[in-house]
PDB file of C-alpha atoms in Angstrom:
ATOM      1  CA  MET A   1     112.691  98.936  97.153  1.00  0.00           C
ATOM      2  CA  SER A   2     110.880  97.401  94.198  1.00  0.00           C
ATOM      3  CA  PHE A   3     110.012  99.376  91.092  1.00  0.00           C
ATOM      4  CA  LYS A   4     108.800  98.717  87.577  1.00  0.00           C
ATOM      5  CA  LYS A   5     109.912 101.098  84.836  1.00  0.00           C
ATOM      6  CA  GLU A   6     107.655 102.192  81.994  1.00  0.00           C
ATOM      7  CA  THR A   7     110.109 102.904  79.149  1.00  0.00           C
ATOM      8  CA  PRO A   8     113.696 101.961  78.230  1.00  0.00           C
ATOM      9  CA  LEU A   9     114.873 105.520  78.895  1.00  0.00           C
ATOM     10  CA  ALA A  10     113.114 105.605  82.255  1.00  0.00           C
ATOM     11  CA  ASN A  11     114.724 102.260  82.961  1.00  0.00           C
ATOM     12  CA  ALA A  12     118.132 103.795  82.304  1.00  0.00           C
ATOM     13  CA  VAL A  13     117.374 106.772  84.562  1.00  0.00           C
ATOM     14  CA  PHE A  14     116.328 104.481  87.392  1.00  0.00           C
ATOM     15  CA  TRP A  15     119.437 102.347  86.913  1.00  0.00           C
ATOM     16  CA  ALA A  16     121.699 105.416  87.032  1.00  0.00           C
ATOM     17  CA  ALA A  17     119.907 106.719  90.134  1.00  0.00           C
ATOM     18  CA  ARG A  18     120.202 103.368  91.882  1.00  0.00           C
ATOM     19  CA  LYS A  19     123.855 102.843  90.997  1.00  0.00           C
ATOM     20  CA  GLY A  20     124.926 106.439  91.553  1.00  0.00           C
ATOM     21  CA  ASN A  21     126.084 106.916  87.966  1.00  0.00           C
ATOM     22  CA  LEU A  22     125.949 110.699  87.822  1.00  0.00           C
ATOM     23  CA  ALA A  23     127.410 111.028  84.308  1.00  0.00           C
ATOM     24  CA  LEU A  24     124.784 108.750  82.793  1.00  0.00           C
ATOM     25  CA  LEU A  25     122.017 110.414  84.760  1.00  0.00           C
ATOM     26  CA  GLN A  26     123.065 113.861  83.500  1.00  0.00           C
ATOM     27  CA  LEU A  27     123.318 112.600  79.933  1.00  0.00           C
ATOM     28  CA  LEU A  28     119.813 111.166  80.043  1.00  0.00           C
ATOM     29  CA  LEU A  29     118.214 114.160  81.720  1.00  0.00           C
ATOM     30  CA  ASN A  30     119.979 116.676  79.447  1.00  0.00           C
ATOM     31  CA  SER A  31     118.812 114.813  76.345  1.00  0.00           C
ATOM     32  CA  GLY A  32     115.319 116.194  76.848  1.00  0.00           C
ATOM     33  CA  ARG A  33     113.862 112.788  76.040  1.00  0.00           C
ATOM     34  CA  VAL A  34     113.108 111.769  79.615  1.00  0.00           C
ATOM     35  CA  ASP A  35     111.498 113.719  82.427  1.00  0.00           C
ATOM     36  CA  SER A  36     113.217 114.174  85.798  1.00  0.00           C
ATOM     37  CA  ASP A  37     109.966 112.963  87.372  1.00  0.00           C
ATOM     38  CA  CYS A  38     109.617 109.798  85.312  1.00  0.00           C
ATOM     39  CA  LYS A  39     107.767 107.230  87.403  1.00  0.00           C
ATOM     40  CA  ASP A  40     107.124 103.527  87.508  1.00  0.00           C
ATOM     41  CA  SER A  41     103.663 101.975  87.779  1.00  0.00           C
ATOM     42  CA  TYR A  42     103.763 102.386  91.580  1.00  0.00           C
ATOM     43  CA  GLY A  43     104.608 106.074  91.398  1.00  0.00           C
ATOM     44  CA  THR A  44     108.244 105.587  92.358  1.00  0.00           C
ATOM     45  CA  THR A  45     110.458 108.377  91.034  1.00  0.00           C
ATOM     46  CA  ALA A  46     114.145 108.455  90.225  1.00  0.00           C
ATOM     47  CA  LEU A  47     114.600 110.900  93.095  1.00  0.00           C
ATOM     48  CA  MET A  48     113.170 108.326  95.507  1.00  0.00           C
ATOM     49  CA  VAL A  49     115.522 105.674  94.149  1.00  0.00           C
ATOM     50  CA  ALA A  50     118.581 107.920  94.455  1.00  0.00           C
ATOM     51  CA  SER A  51     117.522 108.994  97.958  1.00  0.00           C
ATOM     52  CA  TYR A  52     116.985 105.392  99.058  1.00  0.00           C
ATOM     53  CA  SER A  53     120.390 104.435  97.683  1.00  0.00           C
ATOM     54  CA  GLY A  54     122.111 107.405  99.320  1.00  0.00           C
ATOM     55  CA  HIS A  55     123.623 108.918  96.179  1.00  0.00           C
ATOM     56  CA  TYR A  56     123.965 112.562  97.180  1.00  0.00           C
ATOM     57  CA  GLU A  57     125.127 113.937  93.823  1.00  0.00           C
ATOM     58  CA  CYS A  58     122.419 112.114  91.902  1.00  0.00           C
ATOM     59  CA  VAL A  59     119.797 113.416  94.318  1.00  0.00           C
ATOM     60  CA  LYS A  60     121.126 116.955  93.839  1.00  0.00           C
ATOM     61  CA  GLU A  61     121.156 116.604  90.052  1.00  0.00           C
ATOM     62  CA  LEU A  62     117.563 115.384  89.959  1.00  0.00           C
ATOM     63  CA  ILE A  63     116.457 118.258  92.174  1.00  0.00           C
ATOM     64  CA  MET A  64     118.290 120.799  89.999  1.00  0.00           C
ATOM     65  CA  GLN A  65     116.613 119.258  86.953  1.00  0.00           C
ATOM     66  CA  GLY A  66     113.221 119.941  88.521  1.00  0.00           C
ATOM     67  CA  ALA A  67     112.303 116.703  90.278  1.00  0.00           C
ATOM     68  CA  ASP A  68     109.347 117.014  92.662  1.00  0.00           C
ATOM     69  CA  ILE A  69     110.857 116.605  96.137  1.00  0.00           C
ATOM     70  CA  ASN A  70     107.583 115.908  97.922  1.00  0.00           C
ATOM     71  CA  TYR A  71     105.990 113.588  95.382  1.00  0.00           C
ATOM     72  CA  GLN A  72     104.337 110.567  97.017  1.00  0.00           C
ATOM     73  CA  ARG A  73     104.381 107.116  95.487  1.00  0.00           C
ATOM     74  CA  GLU A  74     101.361 104.803  95.693  1.00  0.00           C
ATOM     75  CA  THR A  75     102.207 103.816  99.279  1.00  0.00           C
ATOM     76  CA  GLY A  76     102.540 107.454 100.358  1.00  0.00           C
ATOM     77  CA  SER A  77     106.320 107.345 100.720  1.00  0.00           C
ATOM     78  CA  THR A  78     108.463 110.296  99.621  1.00  0.00           C
ATOM     79  CA  ALA A  79     112.147 110.746  98.867  1.00  0.00           C
ATOM     80  CA  LEU A  80     112.619 112.035 102.425  1.00  0.00           C
ATOM     81  CA  PHE A  81     110.940 108.919 103.826  1.00  0.00           C
ATOM     82  CA  PHE A  82     113.302 106.630 101.918  1.00  0.00           C
ATOM     83  CA  ALA A  83     116.441 108.597 102.807  1.00  0.00           C
ATOM     84  CA  SER A  84     115.378 108.573 106.462  1.00  0.00           C
ATOM     85  CA  GLN A  85     114.645 104.862 106.403  1.00  0.00           C
ATOM     86  CA  GLU A  86     118.135 104.101 105.149  1.00  0.00           C
ATOM     87  CA  GLY A  87     119.892 106.586 107.432  1.00  0.00           C
ATOM     88  CA  HIS A  88     121.343 108.808 104.691  1.00  0.00           C
ATOM     89  CA  HIS A  89     121.649 111.946 106.818  1.00  0.00           C
ATOM     90  CA  ASP A  90     123.493 113.920 104.139  1.00  0.00           C
ATOM     91  CA  VAL A  91     120.696 113.272 101.657  1.00  0.00           C
ATOM     92  CA  VAL A  92     118.097 114.166 104.295  1.00  0.00           C
ATOM     93  CA  LYS A  93     119.846 117.524 104.860  1.00  0.00           C
ATOM     94  CA  LEU A  94     119.961 118.162 101.117  1.00  0.00           C
ATOM     95  CA  LEU A  95     116.261 117.417 100.684  1.00  0.00           C
ATOM     96  CA  PHE A  96     115.425 119.893 103.451  1.00  0.00           C
ATOM     97  CA  GLU A  97     117.547 122.559 101.767  1.00  0.00           C
ATOM     98  CA  PHE A  98     115.247 122.325  98.763  1.00  0.00           C
ATOM     99  CA  GLY A  99     111.936 122.237 100.605  1.00  0.00           C
ATOM    100  CA  ALA A 100     111.226 118.677 101.708  1.00  0.00           C
ATOM    101  CA  SER A 101     108.305 118.370 104.128  1.00  0.00           C
ATOM    102  CA  THR A 102     108.076 116.111 107.193  1.00  0.00           C
ATOM    103  CA  GLU A 103     104.278 116.072 107.129  1.00  0.00           C
ATOM    104  CA  PHE A 104     103.619 113.463 104.436  1.00  0.00           C
ATOM    105  CA  GLN A 105     102.371 110.083 105.631  1.00  0.00           C
ATOM    106  CA  THR A 106     102.346 106.596 104.174  1.00  0.00           C
ATOM    107  CA  LYS A 107      99.149 104.572 104.009  1.00  0.00           C
ATOM    108  CA  ASP A 108      99.888 103.048 107.422  1.00  0.00           C
ATOM    109  CA  GLY A 109     100.514 106.486 108.934  1.00  0.00           C
ATOM    110  CA  GLY A 110     104.285 106.337 108.729  1.00  0.00           C
ATOM    111  CA  THR A 111     106.431 109.459 108.455  1.00  0.00           C
ATOM    112  CA  ALA A 112     110.111 110.141 107.949  1.00  0.00           C
ATOM    113  CA  LEU A 113     110.451 110.409 111.731  1.00  0.00           C
ATOM    114  CA  THR A 114     108.661 107.166 112.567  1.00  0.00           C
ATOM    115  CA  VAL A 115     110.788 105.200 110.121  1.00  0.00           C
ATOM    116  CA  ALA A 116     114.060 106.845 111.217  1.00  0.00           C
ATOM    117  CA  ALA A 117     113.216 106.061 114.855  1.00  0.00           C
ATOM    118  CA  GLN A 118     112.279 102.486 113.994  1.00  0.00           C
ATOM    119  CA  TYR A 119     115.618 101.873 112.323  1.00  0.00           C
ATOM    120  CA  GLY A 120     117.627 103.722 114.967  1.00  0.00           C
ATOM    121  CA  HIS A 121     119.128 106.431 112.751  1.00  0.00           C
ATOM    122  CA  SER A 122     119.909 108.970 115.468  1.00  0.00           C
ATOM    123  CA  GLN A 123     121.577 111.516 113.154  1.00  0.00           C
ATOM    124  CA  VAL A 124     118.568 111.500 110.873  1.00  0.00           C
ATOM    125  CA  VAL A 125     116.209 111.780 113.852  1.00  0.00           C
ATOM    126  CA  ASP A 126     118.114 114.851 115.023  1.00  0.00           C
ATOM    127  CA  ILE A 127     117.905 116.494 111.587  1.00  0.00           C
ATOM    128  CA  LEU A 128     114.203 115.705 111.246  1.00  0.00           C
ATOM    129  CA  LEU A 129     113.371 117.135 114.661  1.00  0.00           C
ATOM    130  CA  LYS A 130     115.322 120.316 113.908  1.00  0.00           C
ATOM    131  CA  ASN A 131     113.326 120.687 110.700  1.00  0.00           C
ATOM    132  CA  GLY A 132     109.888 120.473 112.235  1.00  0.00           C
ATOM    133  CA  ALA A 133     109.148 116.754 112.471  1.00  0.00           C
ATOM    134  CA  ASN A 134     106.393 116.020 114.987  1.00  0.00           C
ATOM    135  CA  VAL A 135     107.605 113.882 117.883  1.00  0.00           C
ATOM    136  CA  HIS A 136     103.969 112.865 118.449  1.00  0.00           C
ATOM    137  CA  ASP A 137     103.502 111.315 114.983  1.00  0.00           C
ATOM    138  CA  ARG A 138     101.543 108.061 115.179  1.00  0.00           C
ATOM    139  CA  LEU A 139     101.055 105.120 112.861  1.00  0.00           C
ATOM    140  CA  ASN A 140      97.498 104.004 112.189  1.00  0.00           C
ATOM    141  CA  ASP A 141      97.839 101.487 115.030  1.00  0.00           C
ATOM    142  CA  GLY A 142      98.869 104.280 117.413  1.00  0.00           C
ATOM    143  CA  ALA A 143     102.589 103.517 117.570  1.00  0.00           C
ATOM    144  CA  THR A 144     104.713 106.632 118.124  1.00  0.00           C
ATOM    145  CA  PRO A 145     108.367 107.181 117.155  1.00  0.00           C
ATOM    146  CA  LEU A 146     109.249 106.462 120.798  1.00  0.00           C
ATOM    147  CA  PHE A 147     107.258 103.229 120.774  1.00  0.00           C
ATOM    148  CA  LEU A 148     109.000 102.055 117.593  1.00  0.00           C
ATOM    149  CA  ALA A 149     112.433 102.923 118.975  1.00  0.00           C
ATOM    150  CA  ALA A 150     111.622 101.061 122.201  1.00  0.00           C
ATOM    151  CA  GLN A 151     110.485  98.029 120.241  1.00  0.00           C
ATOM    152  CA  GLU A 152     113.760  97.876 118.353  1.00  0.00           C
ATOM    153  CA  GLY A 153     116.011  98.754 121.305  1.00  0.00           C
ATOM    154  CA  HIS A 154     117.377 102.101 120.090  1.00  0.00           C
ATOM    155  CA  VAL A 155     118.408 103.802 123.334  1.00  0.00           C
ATOM    156  CA  THR A 156     120.028 106.885 121.800  1.00  0.00           C
ATOM    157  CA  VAL A 157     116.947 107.658 119.730  1.00  0.00           C
ATOM    158  CA  ILE A 158     114.730 107.177 122.777  1.00  0.00           C
ATOM    159  CA  ARG A 159     116.757 109.745 124.715  1.00  0.00           C
ATOM    160  CA  GLN A 160     116.524 112.176 121.794  1.00  0.00           C
ATOM    161  CA  LEU A 161     112.761 111.821 121.547  1.00  0.00           C
ATOM    162  CA  ILE A 162     112.156 112.137 125.284  1.00  0.00           C
ATOM    163  CA  ALA A 163     114.361 115.236 125.431  1.00  0.00           C
ATOM    164  CA  ILE A 164     112.072 116.983 122.957  1.00  0.00           C
ATOM    165  CA  GLY A 165     108.854 115.969 124.684  1.00  0.00           C
ATOM    166  CA  ALA A 166     107.886 112.455 123.629  1.00  0.00           C
ATOM    167  CA  LYS A 167     105.391 110.860 126.032  1.00  0.00           C
ATOM    168  CA  VAL A 168     106.874 107.755 127.646  1.00  0.00           C
ATOM    169  CA  ASN A 169     103.452 106.356 128.535  1.00  0.00           C
ATOM    170  CA  GLN A 170     101.731 106.939 125.183  1.00  0.00           C
ATOM    171  CA  VAL A 171     100.135 103.584 124.355  1.00  0.00           C
ATOM    172  CA  ARG A 172      99.353 101.960 121.043  1.00  0.00           C
ATOM    173  CA  GLU A 173      95.682 101.374 120.135  1.00  0.00           C
ATOM    174  CA  ASP A 174      95.758  97.935 121.789  1.00  0.00           C
ATOM    175  CA  GLY A 175      96.944  99.462 125.064  1.00  0.00           C
ATOM    176  CA  THR A 176     100.583  98.472 124.676  1.00  0.00           C
ATOM    177  CA  ALA A 177     103.020 100.974 126.211  1.00  0.00           C
ATOM    178  CA  PRO A 178     106.656 101.446 125.121  1.00  0.00           C
ATOM    179  CA  LEU A 179     107.834  99.921 128.419  1.00  0.00           C
ATOM    180  CA  TRP A 180     105.768  96.770 127.882  1.00  0.00           C
ATOM    181  CA  MET A 181     107.105  96.362 124.362  1.00  0.00           C
ATOM    182  CA  ALA A 182     110.719  96.904 125.402  1.00  0.00           C
ATOM    183  CA  ALA A 183     110.287  94.360 128.202  1.00  0.00           C
ATOM    184  CA  GLN A 184     108.855  91.802 125.822  1.00  0.00           C
ATOM    185  CA  MET A 185     111.750  92.266 123.416  1.00  0.00           C
ATOM    186  CA  GLY A 186     114.335  91.943 126.192  1.00  0.00           C
ATOM    187  CA  HIS A 187     115.800  95.444 125.825  1.00  0.00           C
ATOM    188  CA  SER A 188     116.966  95.973 129.407  1.00  0.00           C
ATOM    189  CA  GLU A 189     118.770  99.269 128.746  1.00  0.00           C
ATOM    190  CA  VAL A 190     115.663 100.701 127.109  1.00  0.00           C
ATOM    191  CA  VAL A 191     113.573  99.534 130.071  1.00  0.00           C
ATOM    192  CA  LYS A 192     116.002 101.275 132.420  1.00  0.00           C
ATOM    193  CA  VAL A 193     115.859 104.565 130.501  1.00  0.00           C
ATOM    194  CA  LEU A 194     112.064 104.526 130.239  1.00  0.00           C
ATOM    195  CA  LEU A 195     111.643 103.830 133.955  1.00  0.00           C
ATOM    196  CA  LEU A 196     114.034 106.631 134.867  1.00  0.00           C
ATOM    197  CA  ARG A 197     112.024 108.967 132.623  1.00  0.00           C
ATOM    198  CA  GLY A 198     108.738 108.181 134.343  1.00  0.00           C
ATOM    199  CA  ALA A 199     107.314 105.128 132.597  1.00  0.00           C
ATOM    200  CA  ASP A 200     104.432 103.531 134.521  1.00  0.00           C
ATOM    201  CA  ARG A 201     105.927 100.280 135.834  1.00  0.00           C
ATOM    202  CA  ASP A 202     102.516  98.646 136.275  1.00  0.00           C
ATOM    203  CA  ALA A 203     100.781  99.812 133.084  1.00  0.00           C
ATOM    204  CA  ASP A 204      98.865  96.881 131.632  1.00  0.00           C
ATOM    205  CA  ARG A 205      97.604  96.064 128.164  1.00  0.00           C
ATOM    206  CA  GLN A 206      94.066  95.095 127.288  1.00  0.00           C
ATOM    207  CA  ASP A 207      94.964  91.485 128.123  1.00  0.00           C
ATOM    208  CA  GLY A 208      95.900  92.505 131.673  1.00  0.00           C
ATOM    209  CA  SER A 209      99.632  91.764 131.392  1.00  0.00           C
ATOM    210  CA  THR A 210     102.304  94.166 132.606  1.00  0.00           C
ATOM    211  CA  ALA A 211     105.916  94.704 131.567  1.00  0.00           C
ATOM    212  CA  LEU A 212     107.120  92.545 134.468  1.00  0.00           C
ATOM    213  CA  PHE A 213     104.703  89.757 133.616  1.00  0.00           C
ATOM    214  CA  LYS A 214     105.807  89.734 129.980  1.00  0.00           C
ATOM    215  CA  ALA A 215     109.507  89.857 130.826  1.00  0.00           C
ATOM    216  CA  ALA A 216     108.984  86.957 133.224  1.00  0.00           C
ATOM    217  CA  LEU A 217     107.058  84.976 130.629  1.00  0.00           C
ATOM    218  CA  LYS A 218     109.888  85.486 128.149  1.00  0.00           C
ATOM    219  CA  GLY A 219     112.596  84.723 130.698  1.00  0.00           C
ATOM    220  CA  HIS A 220     114.312  88.108 130.277  1.00  0.00           C
ATOM    221  CA  SER A 221     116.067  88.158 133.646  1.00  0.00           C
ATOM    222  CA  HIS A 222     118.044  91.353 132.944  1.00  0.00           C
ATOM    223  CA  VAL A 223     114.790  93.183 132.239  1.00  0.00           C
ATOM    224  CA  ILE A 224     113.267  91.783 135.417  1.00  0.00           C
ATOM    225  CA  GLU A 225     116.236  93.130 137.382  1.00  0.00           C
ATOM    226  CA  GLU A 226     115.631  96.637 136.062  1.00  0.00           C
ATOM    227  CA  LEU A 227     111.890  96.501 136.706  1.00  0.00           C
ATOM    228  CA  LEU A 228     112.314  95.230 140.269  1.00  0.00           C
ATOM    229  CA  LYS A 229     114.327  98.353 141.119  1.00  0.00           C
ATOM    230  CA  PHE A 230     111.043 100.259 140.765  1.00  0.00           C
ATOM    231  CA  SER A 231     108.927  97.947 142.947  1.00  0.00           C
ATOM    232  CA  PRO A 232     106.331  96.742 140.439  1.00  0.00           C
ATOM    233  CA  SER A 233     103.304  94.731 141.518  1.00  0.00           C
ATOM    234  CA  LEU A 234     104.082  91.112 142.377  1.00  0.00           C
ATOM    235  CA  GLY A 235     100.482  90.171 143.125  1.00  0.00           C
ATOM    236  CA  LEU A 236      97.681  88.979 140.888  1.00  0.00           C
ATOM    237  CA  LEU A 237      97.164  91.077 137.793  1.00  0.00           C
ATOM    238  CA  LYS A 238      94.008  91.753 135.812  1.00  0.00           C
ATOM    239  CA  ASN A 239      94.763  88.672 133.743  1.00  0.00           C
ATOM    240  CA  GLY A 240      94.350  86.537 136.867  1.00  0.00           C
ATOM    241  CA  SER A 241      97.986  85.541 137.152  1.00  0.00           C
ATOM    242  CA  SER A 242     101.225  86.833 138.663  1.00  0.00           C
ATOM    243  CA  ALA A 243     104.708  87.514 137.399  1.00  0.00           C
ATOM    244  CA  LEU A 244     105.945  84.495 139.344  1.00  0.00           C
ATOM    245  CA  HIS A 245     103.467  82.246 137.549  1.00  0.00           C
ATOM    246  CA  ALA A 246     104.794  83.659 134.274  1.00  0.00           C
ATOM    247  CA  ALA A 247     108.432  83.110 135.253  1.00  0.00           C
ATOM    248  CA  VAL A 248     107.707  79.496 136.187  1.00  0.00           C
ATOM    249  CA  MET A 249     106.008  78.947 132.843  1.00  0.00           C
ATOM    250  CA  SER A 250     109.067  80.349 131.076  1.00  0.00           C
ATOM    251  CA  GLY A 251     111.241  77.761 132.816  1.00  0.00           C
ATOM    252  CA  ASP A 252     113.949  80.333 133.491  1.00  0.00           C
ATOM    253  CA  LEU A 253     115.487  79.701 136.915  1.00  0.00           C
ATOM    254  CA  GLN A 254     117.155  83.125 137.199  1.00  0.00           C
ATOM    255  CA  SER A 255     113.845  84.889 136.607  1.00  0.00           C
ATOM    256  CA  VAL A 256     112.143  82.795 139.279  1.00  0.00           C
ATOM    257  CA  LEU A 257     114.965  83.443 141.765  1.00  0.00           C
ATOM    258  CA  LEU A 258     114.842  87.195 141.128  1.00  0.00           C
ATOM    259  CA  LEU A 259     111.105  87.328 141.797  1.00  0.00           C
ATOM    260  CA  LEU A 260     111.353  85.162 144.903  1.00  0.00           C
ATOM    261  CA  GLY A 261     114.164  87.382 146.142  1.00  0.00           C
ATOM    262  CA  ALA A 262     111.832  90.344 145.708  1.00  0.00           C
ATOM    263  CA  SER A 263     109.238  88.586 147.911  1.00  0.00           C
ATOM    264  CA  ALA A 264     106.951  87.233 145.211  1.00  0.00           C
ATOM    265  CA  ASP A 265     104.580  84.797 146.948  1.00  0.00           C
ATOM    266  CA  PRO A 266     104.852  81.148 145.772  1.00  0.00           C
ATOM    267  CA  ALA A 267     101.695  80.369 147.782  1.00  0.00           C
ATOM    268  CA  LEU A 268      99.565  82.809 145.781  1.00  0.00           C
ATOM    269  CA  PRO A 269      97.153  80.946 143.467  1.00  0.00           C
ATOM    270  CA  ASN A 270      96.100  82.266 140.075  1.00  0.00           C
ATOM    271  CA  ARG A 271      92.464  82.566 139.016  1.00  0.00           C
ATOM    272  CA  ASN A 272      92.457  78.861 138.197  1.00  0.00           C
ATOM    273  CA  ASN A 273      93.554  78.164 141.784  1.00  0.00           C
ATOM    274  CA  GLU A 274      96.981  77.031 140.592  1.00  0.00           C
ATOM    275  CA  LEU A 275     100.150  77.789 142.523  1.00  0.00           C
ATOM    276  CA  PRO A 276     103.281  78.708 140.561  1.00  0.00           C
ATOM    277  CA  GLY A 277     104.697  75.293 141.449  1.00  0.00           C
ATOM    278  CA  ASP A 278     101.711  73.597 139.859  1.00  0.00           C
ATOM    279  CA  LEU A 279     102.755  74.943 136.461  1.00  0.00           C
ATOM    280  CA  THR A 280     106.049  73.081 136.138  1.00  0.00           C
ATOM    281  CA  LYS A 281     107.673  69.680 136.441  1.00  0.00           C
ATOM    282  CA  ASN A 282     111.138  71.197 136.319  1.00  0.00           C
ATOM    283  CA  GLU A 283     112.953  69.858 139.396  1.00  0.00           C
ATOM    284  CA  ARG A 284     115.280  72.840 139.659  1.00  0.00           C
ATOM    285  CA  LEU A 285     112.352  75.221 139.784  1.00  0.00           C
ATOM    286  CA  LEU A 286     110.413  73.064 142.239  1.00  0.00           C
ATOM    287  CA  LYS A 287     113.401  72.962 144.589  1.00  0.00           C
ATOM    288  CA  VAL A 288     113.473  76.746 144.886  1.00  0.00           C
ATOM    289  CA  LEU A 289     109.681  77.049 145.063  1.00  0.00           C
ATOM    290  CA  CYS A 290     108.891  74.292 147.565  1.00  0.00           C
ATOM    291  CA  PRO A 291     111.141  75.431 150.468  1.00  0.00           C
ATOM    292  CA  LYS A 292     109.590  78.866 150.234  1.00  0.00           C
ATOM    293  CA  LEU A 293     106.149  77.310 150.122  1.00  0.00           C
ATOM    294  CA  SER A 294     106.861  75.135 153.121  1.00  0.00           C
ATOM    295  CA  SER A 295     108.132  77.997 155.262  1.00  0.00           C
ATOM    296  CA  GLY A 296     105.106  80.030 154.254  1.00  0.00           C
ATOM    297  CA  ASN A 297     102.766  77.323 155.515  1.00  0.00           C
ATOM    298  CA  SER A 298     104.558  76.732 158.813  1.00  0.00           C
TER     299      SER A 298
END
């Protein structure tokens, strides 16, 4: 967190809040010469700094001295947002005790819940949900708390969100589903959980790629294994290619073998009339592709 103080006394308050120096903070606030809501040029308050740093007693002191719990800095962030981002569940509880709201958004649409989910703070997520946080919050680009948790591989948070009604197939504005994103990132356990909770195995983005295609392109064989348990499409996709073409392009032998073992067709051309084997000069890959191709032509 960056902040720029306006006066020497405000500077001292911010320093005490950041370092957790309760005695100094009390001395400064009790002097009557500095306001509990002193701000920097970005609208950052001492309460935000103490919340971000996780200093429970300093947060409590600032609140008791009249600090505005729900004040938003220039970016839209609040003390609750910062405490949630850093996983300070005790501070989050304290802020709720004194009236913190989950409804405030940052300029990009972020909320305390979206940021807690993104960083995988399951205790904070639980507290936020119990205090009215909306599981369907969305960033300006359409990403939900579930999407952000899937992107970062936070399985526990994903289970929490689904249990309270998060939609596993809610896509971002560009058509990207949580399953697709988890597959791209190589989070096989997340992929498994999402599939078991009803994720559409063949959901495609605007570019026509599916979770299997992306996992194959990235060479994430463990993800491919999980996806194949749910019989995803192995044929040509809307992007004019197949998962096997993608696996060959990745150069990952295990991914190619998994797809061939699931009956992916090495004799299926893409929209450019290229066979998977035409996309590589890797001898190991050609050896596993060519015998299959030969038997298919006999």
